[in-house]
PDB file of N, CA and C in Angstrom:
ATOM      1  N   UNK A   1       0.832  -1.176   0.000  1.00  0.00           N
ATOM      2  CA  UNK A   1       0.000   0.000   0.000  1.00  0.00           C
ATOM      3  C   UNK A   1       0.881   1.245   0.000  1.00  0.00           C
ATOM      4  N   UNK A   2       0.747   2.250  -1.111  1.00  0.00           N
ATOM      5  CA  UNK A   2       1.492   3.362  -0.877  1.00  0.00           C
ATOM      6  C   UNK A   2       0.686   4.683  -0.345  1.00  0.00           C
ATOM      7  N   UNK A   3       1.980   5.509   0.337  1.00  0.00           N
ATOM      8  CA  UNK A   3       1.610   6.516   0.831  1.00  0.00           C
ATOM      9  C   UNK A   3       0.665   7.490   0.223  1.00  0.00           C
ATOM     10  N   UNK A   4       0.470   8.315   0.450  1.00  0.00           N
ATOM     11  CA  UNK A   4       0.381   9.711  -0.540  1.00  0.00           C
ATOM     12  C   UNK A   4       1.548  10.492  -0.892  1.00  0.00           C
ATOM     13  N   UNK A   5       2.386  10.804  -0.066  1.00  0.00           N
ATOM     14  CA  UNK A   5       3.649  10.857  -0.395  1.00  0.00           C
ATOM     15  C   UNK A   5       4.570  10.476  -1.559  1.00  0.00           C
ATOM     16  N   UNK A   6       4.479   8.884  -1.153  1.00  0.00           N
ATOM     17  CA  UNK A   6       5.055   7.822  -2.378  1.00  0.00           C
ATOM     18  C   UNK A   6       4.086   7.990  -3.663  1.00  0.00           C
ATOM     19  N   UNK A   7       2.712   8.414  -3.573  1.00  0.00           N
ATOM     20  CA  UNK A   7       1.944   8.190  -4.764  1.00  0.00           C
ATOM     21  C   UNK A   7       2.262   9.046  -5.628  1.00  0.00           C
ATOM     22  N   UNK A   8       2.553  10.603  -4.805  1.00  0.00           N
ATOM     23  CA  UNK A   8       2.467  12.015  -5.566  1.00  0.00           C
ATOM     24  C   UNK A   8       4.313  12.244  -6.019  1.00  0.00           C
ATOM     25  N   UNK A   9       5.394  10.902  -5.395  1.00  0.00           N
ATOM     26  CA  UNK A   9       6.837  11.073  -5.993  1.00  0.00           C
ATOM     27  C   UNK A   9       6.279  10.124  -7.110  1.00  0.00           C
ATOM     28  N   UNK A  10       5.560   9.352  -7.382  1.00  0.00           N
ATOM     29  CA  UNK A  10       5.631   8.754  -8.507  1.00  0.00           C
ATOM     30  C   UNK A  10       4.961   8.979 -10.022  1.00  0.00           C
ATOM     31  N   UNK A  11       3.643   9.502  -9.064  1.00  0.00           N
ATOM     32  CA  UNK A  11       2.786  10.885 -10.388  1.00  0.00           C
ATOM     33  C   UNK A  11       4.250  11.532 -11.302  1.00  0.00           C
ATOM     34  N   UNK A  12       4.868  12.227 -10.059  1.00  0.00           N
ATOM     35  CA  UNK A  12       5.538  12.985 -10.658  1.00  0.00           C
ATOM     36  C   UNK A  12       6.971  12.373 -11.486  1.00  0.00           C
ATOM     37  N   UNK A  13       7.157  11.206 -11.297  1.00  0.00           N
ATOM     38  CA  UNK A  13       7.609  10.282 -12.127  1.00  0.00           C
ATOM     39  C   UNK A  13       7.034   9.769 -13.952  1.00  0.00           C
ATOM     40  N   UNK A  14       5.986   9.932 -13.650  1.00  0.00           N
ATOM     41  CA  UNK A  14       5.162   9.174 -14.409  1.00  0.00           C
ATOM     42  C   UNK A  14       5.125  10.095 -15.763  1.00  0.00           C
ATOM     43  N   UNK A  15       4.914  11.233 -15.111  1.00  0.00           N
ATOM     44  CA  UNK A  15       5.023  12.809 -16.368  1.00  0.00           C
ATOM     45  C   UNK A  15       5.559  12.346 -17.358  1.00  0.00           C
ATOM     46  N   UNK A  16       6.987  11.881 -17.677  1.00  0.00           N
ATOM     47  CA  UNK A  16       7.599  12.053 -18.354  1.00  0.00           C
ATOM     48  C   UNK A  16       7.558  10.573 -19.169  1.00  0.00           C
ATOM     49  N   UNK A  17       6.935   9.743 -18.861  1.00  0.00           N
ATOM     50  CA  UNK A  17       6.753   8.255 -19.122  1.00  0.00           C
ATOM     51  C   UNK A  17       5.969   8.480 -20.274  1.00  0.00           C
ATOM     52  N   UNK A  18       6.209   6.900 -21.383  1.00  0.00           N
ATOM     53  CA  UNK A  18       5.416   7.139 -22.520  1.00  0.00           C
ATOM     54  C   UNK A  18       4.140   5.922 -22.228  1.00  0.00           C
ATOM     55  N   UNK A  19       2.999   5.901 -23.037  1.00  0.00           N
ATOM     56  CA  UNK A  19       2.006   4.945 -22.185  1.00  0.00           C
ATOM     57  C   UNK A  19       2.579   3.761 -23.218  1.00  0.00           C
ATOM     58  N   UNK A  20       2.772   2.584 -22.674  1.00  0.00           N
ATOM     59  CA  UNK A  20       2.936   1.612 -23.064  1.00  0.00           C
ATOM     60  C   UNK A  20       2.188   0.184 -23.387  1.00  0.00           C
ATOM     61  N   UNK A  21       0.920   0.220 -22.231  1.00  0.00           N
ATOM     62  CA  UNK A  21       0.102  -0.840 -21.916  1.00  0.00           C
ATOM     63  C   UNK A  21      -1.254   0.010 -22.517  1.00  0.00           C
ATOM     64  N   UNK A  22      -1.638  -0.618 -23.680  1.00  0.00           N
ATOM     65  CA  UNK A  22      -2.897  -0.015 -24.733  1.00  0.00           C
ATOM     66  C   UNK A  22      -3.626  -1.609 -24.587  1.00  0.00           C
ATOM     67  N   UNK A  23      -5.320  -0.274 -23.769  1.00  0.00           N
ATOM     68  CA  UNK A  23      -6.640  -1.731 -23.117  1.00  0.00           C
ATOM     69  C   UNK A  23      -7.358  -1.335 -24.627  1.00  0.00           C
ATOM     70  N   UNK A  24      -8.263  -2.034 -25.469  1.00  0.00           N
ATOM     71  CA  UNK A  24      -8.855  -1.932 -26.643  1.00  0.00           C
ATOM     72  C   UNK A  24     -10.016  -2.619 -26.241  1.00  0.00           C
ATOM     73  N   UNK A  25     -10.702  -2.779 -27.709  1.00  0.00           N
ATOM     74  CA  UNK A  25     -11.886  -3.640 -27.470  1.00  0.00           C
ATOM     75  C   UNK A  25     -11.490  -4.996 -27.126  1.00  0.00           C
ATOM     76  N   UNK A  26     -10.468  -5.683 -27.443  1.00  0.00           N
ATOM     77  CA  UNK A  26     -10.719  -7.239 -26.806  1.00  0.00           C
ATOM     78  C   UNK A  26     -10.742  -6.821 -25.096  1.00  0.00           C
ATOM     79  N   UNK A  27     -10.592  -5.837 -24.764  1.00  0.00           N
ATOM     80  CA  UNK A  27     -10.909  -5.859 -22.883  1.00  0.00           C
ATOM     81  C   UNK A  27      -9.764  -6.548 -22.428  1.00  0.00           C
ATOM     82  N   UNK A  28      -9.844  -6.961 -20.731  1.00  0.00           N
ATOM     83  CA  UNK A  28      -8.884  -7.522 -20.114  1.00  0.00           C
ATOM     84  C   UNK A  28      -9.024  -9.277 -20.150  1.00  0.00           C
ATOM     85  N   UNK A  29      -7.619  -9.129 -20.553  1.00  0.00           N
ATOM     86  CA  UNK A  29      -7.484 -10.711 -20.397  1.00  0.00           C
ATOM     87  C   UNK A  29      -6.229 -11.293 -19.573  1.00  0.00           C
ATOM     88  N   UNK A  30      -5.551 -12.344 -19.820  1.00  0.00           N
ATOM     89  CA  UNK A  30      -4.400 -13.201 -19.407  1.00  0.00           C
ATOM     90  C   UNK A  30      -3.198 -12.652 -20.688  1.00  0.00           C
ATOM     91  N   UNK A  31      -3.488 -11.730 -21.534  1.00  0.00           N
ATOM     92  CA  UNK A  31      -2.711 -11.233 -22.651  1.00  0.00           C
ATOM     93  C   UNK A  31      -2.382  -9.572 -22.131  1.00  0.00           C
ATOM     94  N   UNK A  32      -2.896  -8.987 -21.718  1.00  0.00           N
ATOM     95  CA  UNK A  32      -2.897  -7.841 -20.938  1.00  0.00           C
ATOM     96  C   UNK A  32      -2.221  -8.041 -20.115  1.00  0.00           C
ATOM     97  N   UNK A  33      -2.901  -8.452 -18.488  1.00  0.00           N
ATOM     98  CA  UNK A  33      -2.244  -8.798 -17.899  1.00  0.00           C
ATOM     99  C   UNK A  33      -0.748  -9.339 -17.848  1.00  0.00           C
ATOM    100  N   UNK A  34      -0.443 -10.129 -18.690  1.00  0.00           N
ATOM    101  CA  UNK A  34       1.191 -10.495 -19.124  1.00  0.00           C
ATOM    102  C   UNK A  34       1.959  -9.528 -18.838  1.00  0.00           C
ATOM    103  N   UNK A  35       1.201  -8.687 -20.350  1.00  0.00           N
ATOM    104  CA  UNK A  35       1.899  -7.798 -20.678  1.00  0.00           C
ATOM    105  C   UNK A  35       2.341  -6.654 -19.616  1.00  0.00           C
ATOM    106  N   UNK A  36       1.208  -6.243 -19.061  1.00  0.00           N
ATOM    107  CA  UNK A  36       1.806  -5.690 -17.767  1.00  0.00           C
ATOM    108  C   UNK A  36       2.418  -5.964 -16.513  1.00  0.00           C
ATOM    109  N   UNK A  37       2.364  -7.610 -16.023  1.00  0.00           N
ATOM    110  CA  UNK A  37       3.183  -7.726 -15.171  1.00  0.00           C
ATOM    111  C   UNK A  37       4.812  -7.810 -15.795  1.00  0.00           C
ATOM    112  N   UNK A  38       5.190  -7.920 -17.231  1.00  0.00           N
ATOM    113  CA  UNK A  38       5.919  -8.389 -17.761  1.00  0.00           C
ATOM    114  C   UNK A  38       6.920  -6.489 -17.705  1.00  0.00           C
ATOM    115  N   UNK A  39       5.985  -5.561 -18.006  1.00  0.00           N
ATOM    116  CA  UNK A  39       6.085  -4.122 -18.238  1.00  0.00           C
ATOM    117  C   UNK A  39       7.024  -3.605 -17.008  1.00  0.00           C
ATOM    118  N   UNK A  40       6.094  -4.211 -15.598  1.00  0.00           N
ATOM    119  CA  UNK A  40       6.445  -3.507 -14.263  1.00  0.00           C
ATOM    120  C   UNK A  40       7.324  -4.278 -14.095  1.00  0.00           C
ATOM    121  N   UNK A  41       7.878  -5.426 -14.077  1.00  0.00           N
ATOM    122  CA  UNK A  41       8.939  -6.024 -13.582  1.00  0.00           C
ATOM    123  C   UNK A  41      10.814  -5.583 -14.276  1.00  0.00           C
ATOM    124  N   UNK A  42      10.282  -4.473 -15.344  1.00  0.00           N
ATOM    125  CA  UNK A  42      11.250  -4.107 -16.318  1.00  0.00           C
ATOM    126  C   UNK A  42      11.342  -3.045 -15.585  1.00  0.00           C
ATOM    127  N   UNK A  43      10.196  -2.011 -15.697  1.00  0.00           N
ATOM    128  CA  UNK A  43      10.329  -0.893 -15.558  1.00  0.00           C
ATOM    129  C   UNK A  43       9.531  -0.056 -14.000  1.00  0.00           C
ATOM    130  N   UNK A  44       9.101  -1.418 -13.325  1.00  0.00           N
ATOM    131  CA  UNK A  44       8.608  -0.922 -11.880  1.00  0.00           C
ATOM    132  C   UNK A  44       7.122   0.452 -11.800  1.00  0.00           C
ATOM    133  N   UNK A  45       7.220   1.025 -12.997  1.00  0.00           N
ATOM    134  CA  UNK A  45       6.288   2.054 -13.368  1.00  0.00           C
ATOM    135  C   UNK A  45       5.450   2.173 -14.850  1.00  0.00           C
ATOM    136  N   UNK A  46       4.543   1.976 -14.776  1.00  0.00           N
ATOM    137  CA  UNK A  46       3.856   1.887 -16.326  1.00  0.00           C
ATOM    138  C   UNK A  46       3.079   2.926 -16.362  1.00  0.00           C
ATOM    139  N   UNK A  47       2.968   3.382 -17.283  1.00  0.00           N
ATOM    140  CA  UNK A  47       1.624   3.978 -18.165  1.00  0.00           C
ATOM    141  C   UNK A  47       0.493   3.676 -19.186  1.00  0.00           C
ATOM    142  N   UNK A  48      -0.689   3.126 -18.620  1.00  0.00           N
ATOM    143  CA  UNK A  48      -1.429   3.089 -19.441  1.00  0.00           C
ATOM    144  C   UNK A  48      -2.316   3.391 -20.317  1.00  0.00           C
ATOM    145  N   UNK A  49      -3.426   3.062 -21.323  1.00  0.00           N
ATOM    146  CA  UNK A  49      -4.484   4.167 -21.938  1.00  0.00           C
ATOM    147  C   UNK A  49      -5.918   2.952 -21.872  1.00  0.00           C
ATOM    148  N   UNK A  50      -6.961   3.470 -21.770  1.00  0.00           N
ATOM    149  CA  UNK A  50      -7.894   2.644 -22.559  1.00  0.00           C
ATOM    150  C   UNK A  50      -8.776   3.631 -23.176  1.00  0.00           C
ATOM    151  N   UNK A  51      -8.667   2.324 -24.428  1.00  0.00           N
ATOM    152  CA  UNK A  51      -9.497   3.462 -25.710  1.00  0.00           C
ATOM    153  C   UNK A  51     -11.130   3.123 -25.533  1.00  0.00           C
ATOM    154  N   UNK A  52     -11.478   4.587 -26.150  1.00  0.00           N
ATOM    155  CA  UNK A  52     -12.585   4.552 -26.197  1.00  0.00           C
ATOM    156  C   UNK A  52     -13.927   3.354 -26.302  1.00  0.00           C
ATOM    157  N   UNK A  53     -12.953   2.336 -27.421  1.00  0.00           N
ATOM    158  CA  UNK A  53     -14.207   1.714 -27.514  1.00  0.00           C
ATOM    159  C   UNK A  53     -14.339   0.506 -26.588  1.00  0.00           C
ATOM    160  N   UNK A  54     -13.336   0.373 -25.716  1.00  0.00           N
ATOM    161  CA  UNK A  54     -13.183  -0.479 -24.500  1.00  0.00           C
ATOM    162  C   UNK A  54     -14.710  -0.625 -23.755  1.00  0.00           C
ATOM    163  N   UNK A  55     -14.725  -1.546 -23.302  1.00  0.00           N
ATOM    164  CA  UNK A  55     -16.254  -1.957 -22.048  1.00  0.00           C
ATOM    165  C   UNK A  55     -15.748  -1.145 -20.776  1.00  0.00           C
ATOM    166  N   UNK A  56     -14.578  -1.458 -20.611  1.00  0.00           N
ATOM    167  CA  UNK A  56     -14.231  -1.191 -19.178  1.00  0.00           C
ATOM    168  C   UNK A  56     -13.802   1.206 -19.114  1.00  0.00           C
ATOM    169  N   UNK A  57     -13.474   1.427 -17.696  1.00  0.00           N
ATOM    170  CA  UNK A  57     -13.655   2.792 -17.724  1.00  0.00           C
ATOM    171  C   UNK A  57     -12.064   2.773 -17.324  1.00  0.00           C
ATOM    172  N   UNK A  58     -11.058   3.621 -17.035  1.00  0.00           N
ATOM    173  CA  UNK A  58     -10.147   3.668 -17.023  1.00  0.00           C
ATOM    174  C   UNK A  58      -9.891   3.348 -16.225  1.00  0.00           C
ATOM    175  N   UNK A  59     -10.451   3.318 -14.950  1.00  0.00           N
ATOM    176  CA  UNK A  59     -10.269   3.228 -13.354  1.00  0.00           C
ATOM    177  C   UNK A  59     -10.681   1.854 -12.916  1.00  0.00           C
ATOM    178  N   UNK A  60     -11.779   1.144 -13.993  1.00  0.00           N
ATOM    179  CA  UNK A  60     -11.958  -0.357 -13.708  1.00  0.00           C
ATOM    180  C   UNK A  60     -10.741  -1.139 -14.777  1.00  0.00           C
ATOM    181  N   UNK A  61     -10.366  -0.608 -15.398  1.00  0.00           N
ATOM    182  CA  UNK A  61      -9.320  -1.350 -15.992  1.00  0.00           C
ATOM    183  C   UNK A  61      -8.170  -1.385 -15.244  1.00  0.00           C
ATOM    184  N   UNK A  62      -7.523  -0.298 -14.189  1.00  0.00           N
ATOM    185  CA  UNK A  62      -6.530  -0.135 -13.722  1.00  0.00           C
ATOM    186  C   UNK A  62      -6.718  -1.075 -12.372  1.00  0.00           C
ATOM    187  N   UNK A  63      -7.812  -1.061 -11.674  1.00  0.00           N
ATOM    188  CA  UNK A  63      -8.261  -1.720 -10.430  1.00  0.00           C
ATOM    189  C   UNK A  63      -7.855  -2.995 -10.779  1.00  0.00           C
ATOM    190  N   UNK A  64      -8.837  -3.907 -11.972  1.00  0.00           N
ATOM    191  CA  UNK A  64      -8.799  -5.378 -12.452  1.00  0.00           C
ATOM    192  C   UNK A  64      -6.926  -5.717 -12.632  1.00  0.00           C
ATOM    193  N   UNK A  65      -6.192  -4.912 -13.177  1.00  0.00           N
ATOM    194  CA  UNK A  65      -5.148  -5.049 -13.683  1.00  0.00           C
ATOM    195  C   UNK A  65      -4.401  -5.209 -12.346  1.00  0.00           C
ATOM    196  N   UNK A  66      -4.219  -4.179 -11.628  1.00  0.00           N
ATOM    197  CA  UNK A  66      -2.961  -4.579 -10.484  1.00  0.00           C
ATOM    198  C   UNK A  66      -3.726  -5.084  -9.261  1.00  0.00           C
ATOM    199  N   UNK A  67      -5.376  -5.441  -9.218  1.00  0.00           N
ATOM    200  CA  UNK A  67      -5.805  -6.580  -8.631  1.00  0.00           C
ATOM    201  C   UNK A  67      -4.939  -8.214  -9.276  1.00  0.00           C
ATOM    202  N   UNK A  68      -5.156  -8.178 -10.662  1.00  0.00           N
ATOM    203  CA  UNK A  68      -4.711  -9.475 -11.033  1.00  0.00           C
ATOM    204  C   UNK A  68      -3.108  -9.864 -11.241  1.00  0.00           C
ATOM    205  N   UNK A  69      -2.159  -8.663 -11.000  1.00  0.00           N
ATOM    206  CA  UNK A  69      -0.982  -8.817 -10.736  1.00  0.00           C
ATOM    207  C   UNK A  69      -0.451  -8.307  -9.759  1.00  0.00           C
ATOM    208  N   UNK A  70      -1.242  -7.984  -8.640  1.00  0.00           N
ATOM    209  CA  UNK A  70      -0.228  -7.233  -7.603  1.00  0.00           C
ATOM    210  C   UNK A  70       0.244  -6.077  -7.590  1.00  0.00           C
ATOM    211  N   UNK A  71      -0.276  -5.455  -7.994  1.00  0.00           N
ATOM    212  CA  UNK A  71       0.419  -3.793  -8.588  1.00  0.00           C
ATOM    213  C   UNK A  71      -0.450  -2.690  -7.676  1.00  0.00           C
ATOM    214  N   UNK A  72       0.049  -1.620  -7.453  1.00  0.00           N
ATOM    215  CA  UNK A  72      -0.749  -0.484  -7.443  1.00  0.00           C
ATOM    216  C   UNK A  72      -0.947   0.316  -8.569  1.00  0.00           C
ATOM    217  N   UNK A  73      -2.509   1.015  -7.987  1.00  0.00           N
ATOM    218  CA  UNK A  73      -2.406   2.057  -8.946  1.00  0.00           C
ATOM    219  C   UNK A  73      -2.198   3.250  -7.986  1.00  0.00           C
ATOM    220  N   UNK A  74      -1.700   3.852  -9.075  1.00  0.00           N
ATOM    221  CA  UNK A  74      -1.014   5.712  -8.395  1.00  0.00           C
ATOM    222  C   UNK A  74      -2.110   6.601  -8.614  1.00  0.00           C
ATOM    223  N   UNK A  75      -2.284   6.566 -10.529  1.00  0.00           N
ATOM    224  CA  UNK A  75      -3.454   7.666 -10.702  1.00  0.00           C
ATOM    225  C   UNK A  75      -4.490   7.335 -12.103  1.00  0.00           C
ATOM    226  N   UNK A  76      -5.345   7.901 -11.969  1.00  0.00           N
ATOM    227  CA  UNK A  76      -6.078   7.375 -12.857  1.00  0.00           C
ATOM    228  C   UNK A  76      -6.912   8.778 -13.431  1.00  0.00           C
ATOM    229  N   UNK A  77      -6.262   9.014 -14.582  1.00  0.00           N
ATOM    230  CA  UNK A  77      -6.928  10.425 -15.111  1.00  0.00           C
ATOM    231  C   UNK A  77      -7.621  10.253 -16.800  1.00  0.00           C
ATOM    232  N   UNK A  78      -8.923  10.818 -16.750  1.00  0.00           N
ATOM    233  CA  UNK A  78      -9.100  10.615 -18.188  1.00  0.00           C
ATOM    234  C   UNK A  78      -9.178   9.108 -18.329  1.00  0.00           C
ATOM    235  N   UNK A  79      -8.610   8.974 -19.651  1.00  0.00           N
ATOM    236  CA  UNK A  79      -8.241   7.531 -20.368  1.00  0.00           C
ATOM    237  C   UNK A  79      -7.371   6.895 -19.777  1.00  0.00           C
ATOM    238  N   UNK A  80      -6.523   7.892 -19.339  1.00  0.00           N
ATOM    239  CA  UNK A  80      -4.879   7.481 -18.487  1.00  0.00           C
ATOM    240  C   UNK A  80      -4.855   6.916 -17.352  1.00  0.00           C
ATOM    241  N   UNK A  81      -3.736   5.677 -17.237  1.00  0.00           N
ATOM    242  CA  UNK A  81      -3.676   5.092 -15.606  1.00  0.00           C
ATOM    243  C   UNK A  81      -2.477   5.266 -15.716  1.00  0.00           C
ATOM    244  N   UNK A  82      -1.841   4.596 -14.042  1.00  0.00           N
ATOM    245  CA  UNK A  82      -0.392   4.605 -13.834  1.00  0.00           C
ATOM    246  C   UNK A  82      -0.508   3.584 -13.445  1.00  0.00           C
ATOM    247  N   UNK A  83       0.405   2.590 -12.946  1.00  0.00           N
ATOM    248  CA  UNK A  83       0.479   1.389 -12.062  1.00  0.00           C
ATOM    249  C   UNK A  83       1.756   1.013 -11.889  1.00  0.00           C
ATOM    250  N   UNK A  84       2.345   0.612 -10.745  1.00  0.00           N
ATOM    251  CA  UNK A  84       3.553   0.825 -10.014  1.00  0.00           C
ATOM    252  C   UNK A  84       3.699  -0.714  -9.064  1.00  0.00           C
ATOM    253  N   UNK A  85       5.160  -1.681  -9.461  1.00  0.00           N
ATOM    254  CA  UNK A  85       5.211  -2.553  -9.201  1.00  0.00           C
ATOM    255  C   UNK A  85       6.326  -2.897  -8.288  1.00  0.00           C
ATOM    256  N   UNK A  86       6.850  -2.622  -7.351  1.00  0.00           N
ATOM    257  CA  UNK A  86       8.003  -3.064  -6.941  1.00  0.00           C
ATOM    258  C   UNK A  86       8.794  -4.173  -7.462  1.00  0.00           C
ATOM    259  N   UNK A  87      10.241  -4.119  -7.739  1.00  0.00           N
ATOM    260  CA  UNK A  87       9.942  -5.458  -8.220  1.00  0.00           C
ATOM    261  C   UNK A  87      11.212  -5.855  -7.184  1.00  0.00           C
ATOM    262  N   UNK A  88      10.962  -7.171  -6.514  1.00  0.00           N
ATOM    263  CA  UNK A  88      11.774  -7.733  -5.355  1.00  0.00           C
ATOM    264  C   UNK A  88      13.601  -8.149  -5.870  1.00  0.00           C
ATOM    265  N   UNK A  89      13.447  -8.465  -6.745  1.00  0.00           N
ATOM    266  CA  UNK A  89      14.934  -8.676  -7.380  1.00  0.00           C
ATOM    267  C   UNK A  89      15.839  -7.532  -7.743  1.00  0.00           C
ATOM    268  N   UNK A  90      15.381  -6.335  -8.395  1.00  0.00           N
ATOM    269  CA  UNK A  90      16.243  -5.566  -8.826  1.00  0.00           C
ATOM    270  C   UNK A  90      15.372  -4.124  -8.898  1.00  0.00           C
ATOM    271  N   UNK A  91      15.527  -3.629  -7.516  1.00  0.00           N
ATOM    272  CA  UNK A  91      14.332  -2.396  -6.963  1.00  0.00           C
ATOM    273  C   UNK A  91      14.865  -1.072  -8.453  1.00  0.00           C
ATOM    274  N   UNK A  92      14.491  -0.561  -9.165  1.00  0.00           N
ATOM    275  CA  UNK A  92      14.777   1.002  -9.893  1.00  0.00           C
ATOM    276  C   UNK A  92      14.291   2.245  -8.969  1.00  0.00           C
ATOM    277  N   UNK A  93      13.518   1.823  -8.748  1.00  0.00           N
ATOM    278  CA  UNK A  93      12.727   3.161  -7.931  1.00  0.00           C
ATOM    279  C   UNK A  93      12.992   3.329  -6.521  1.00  0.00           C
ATOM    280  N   UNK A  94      13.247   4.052  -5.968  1.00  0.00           N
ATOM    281  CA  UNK A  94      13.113   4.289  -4.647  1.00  0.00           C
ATOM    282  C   UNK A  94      12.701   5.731  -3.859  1.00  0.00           C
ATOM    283  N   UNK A  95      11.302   4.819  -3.212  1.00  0.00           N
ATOM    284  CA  UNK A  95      10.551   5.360  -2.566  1.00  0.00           C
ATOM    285  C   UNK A  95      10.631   6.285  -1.618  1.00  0.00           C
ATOM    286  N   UNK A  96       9.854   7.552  -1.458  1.00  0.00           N
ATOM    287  CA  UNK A  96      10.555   8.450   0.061  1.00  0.00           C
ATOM    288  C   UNK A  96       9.530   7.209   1.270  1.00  0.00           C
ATOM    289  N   UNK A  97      10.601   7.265   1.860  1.00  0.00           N
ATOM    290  CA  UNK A  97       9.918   6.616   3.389  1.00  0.00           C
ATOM    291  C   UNK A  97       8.687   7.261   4.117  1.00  0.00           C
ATOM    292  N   UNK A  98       7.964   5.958   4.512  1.00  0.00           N
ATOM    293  CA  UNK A  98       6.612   6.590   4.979  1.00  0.00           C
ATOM    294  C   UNK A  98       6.895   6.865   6.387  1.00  0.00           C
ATOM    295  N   UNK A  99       5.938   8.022   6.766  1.00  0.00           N
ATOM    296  CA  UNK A  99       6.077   8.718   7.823  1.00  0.00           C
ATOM    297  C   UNK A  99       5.594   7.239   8.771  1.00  0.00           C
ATOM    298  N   UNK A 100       6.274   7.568  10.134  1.00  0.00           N
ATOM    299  CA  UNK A 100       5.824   6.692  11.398  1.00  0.00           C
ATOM    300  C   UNK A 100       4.933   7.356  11.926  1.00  0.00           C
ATOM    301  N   UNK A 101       3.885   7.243  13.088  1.00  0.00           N
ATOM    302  CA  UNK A 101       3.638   8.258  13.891  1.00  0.00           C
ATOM    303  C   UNK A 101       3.570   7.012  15.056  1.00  0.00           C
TER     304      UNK A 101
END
């Protein structure tokens, strides 16, 4: 679970990212999915789109997706998602530490 903190260093990560993971009309499958756990384990941070003529809304595509791989999502704007994977072998990103209280 990430912070708000961690969510809003990675938004601001994300800016500059190109979207890579394109949802279409075939919807979500075990081919998607792949593809994006395959995405975050490279690059720990993705960008996605779903097009218009998709079933799903941007925010149920992003939910289903790092529900079915473990991922978070960061943000979900428009068409646009983010989704953010740690990956245990070879970390890229690093996170600001969450506050204790």
């Amino acid at each position: 679970m990430l912070t708000s903190k961690q969510r809003a260093y990675l938004r601001g990560l994300a800016n500059t990212y190109d979207t890579i993971l394109i949802v279409g009309k075939g919807g979500l499958g075990d081919t998607i999915y792949k593809q994006a756990d395959d995405a975050l384990r490279a690059r720990e941070l993705i960008k996605g789109k779903v097009l218009e003529n998709c079933e799903f809304s941007a925010r149920e595509a992003a939910d289903t997706i790092a529900e079915n791989i473990g991922a978070d999502v960061v943000q979900v704007i428009g068409f646009k998602f983010v989704l953010y994977k740690r990956n245990p072998d070879e970390p890229k990103i690093q996170l600001p530490k969450a506050n204790k209280k």
